[in-house]
Amino acid sequence: MTDEPRQHRGGRSVPGSTAPGGTTIEDLHRGLVPLIMQTYFYARRNFDEAMRTHGVTASQASVLSRIYEHPGISGAEISRQMFTTPQAVQLMLATLVRKGLLVREPDPTHGRVVGSRLTDEGYRIFIACHADAVEVDRRLSESLSPEERRTLIDLLERYLHRSQRSVASEPVDNDDRRRK
């Protein structure tokens, strides 16, 4: 018998087959990264549904939260905090401005920096989103004891911190086209 995965006619592997290196396909699906991704998508769906009642997405609510915590924050800083691109944040900021939830104004001390502040309506939406987010968090973690919840948070923070350090130490890209 070979180490090649057994496949049925659709080209997909069948239960009990192994991936290169001897790991079973089932082991790969139950690994840390797939579980984190499944958890993320499940939580994200629940948060999006809760935020939708207030006319925003979970990502837009996260932007509102950062502006609430740091009035005048720049889009670049929001993108760093959210681990997303400045372009994605700029689109969300433009949408939130169009909805009347925030205003953007140049920072008087930094020429090109444009900061964001919540409008009264933005503040109202943020408070409502925050209350719903707390409820979703409570509901999603109700199967855990308080100690288990704290342990899970500690482990995920450590995992994320270590992952960020390793990514930060690597070059962003090795595109040789810039050297021509």
Short mmCIF file of N, CA and C in Angstrom, two decimals, residues 3 5 16-29:
data_model
loop_
_atom_site.label_atom_id
_atom_site.label_comp_id
_atom_site.label_asym_id
_atom_site.label_seq_id
_atom_site.Cartn_x
_atom_site.Cartn_y
_atom_site.Cartn_z
N ASP A 3 1.63 5.59 0.34
CA ASP A 3 1.23 6.69 1.20
C ASP A 3 0.31 7.67 0.49
N PRO A 5 -2.99 9.35 -0.87
CA PRO A 5 -4.37 9.33 -0.39
C PRO A 5 -5.25 8.49 -1.30
N GLY A 16 -9.84 7.89 6.19
CA GLY A 16 -8.77 6.93 6.42
C GLY A 16 -7.57 7.14 5.52
N SER A 17 -7.70 8.03 4.53
CA SER A 17 -6.56 8.26 3.64
C SER A 17 -5.55 9.17 4.34
N THR A 18 -4.34 9.16 3.85
CA THR A 18 -3.30 9.96 4.47
C THR A 18 -2.79 11.01 3.50
N ALA A 19 -2.40 12.13 4.07
CA ALA A 19 -1.79 13.20 3.30
C ALA A 19 -0.28 12.95 3.28
N PRO A 20 0.43 13.64 2.45
CA PRO A 20 1.89 13.49 2.46
C PRO A 20 2.42 13.69 3.88
N GLY A 21 3.36 12.87 4.27
CA GLY A 21 3.91 12.96 5.62
C GLY A 21 3.22 12.03 6.60
N GLY A 22 2.20 11.31 6.16
CA GLY A 22 1.56 10.32 7.00
C GLY A 22 0.42 10.82 7.87
N THR A 23 0.08 12.09 7.83
CA THR A 23 -1.03 12.63 8.62
C THR A 23 -2.33 12.28 7.93
N THR A 24 -3.31 11.82 8.69
CA THR A 24 -4.60 11.51 8.07
C THR A 24 -5.33 12.80 7.75
N ILE A 25 -6.20 12.72 6.78
CA ILE A 25 -7.02 13.87 6.39
C ILE A 25 -7.86 14.31 7.59
N GLU A 26 -8.39 13.36 8.35
CA GLU A 26 -9.19 13.70 9.53
C GLU A 26 -8.38 14.50 10.54
N ASP A 27 -7.09 14.12 10.73
CA ASP A 27 -6.22 14.86 11.66
C ASP A 27 -6.04 16.31 11.19
N LEU A 28 -5.90 16.50 9.88
CA LEU A 28 -5.75 17.85 9.35
C LEU A 28 -6.99 18.69 9.63
N HIS A 29 -8.17 18.10 9.50
CA HIS A 29 -9.42 18.83 9.72
C HIS A 29 -9.65 19.13 11.19
#
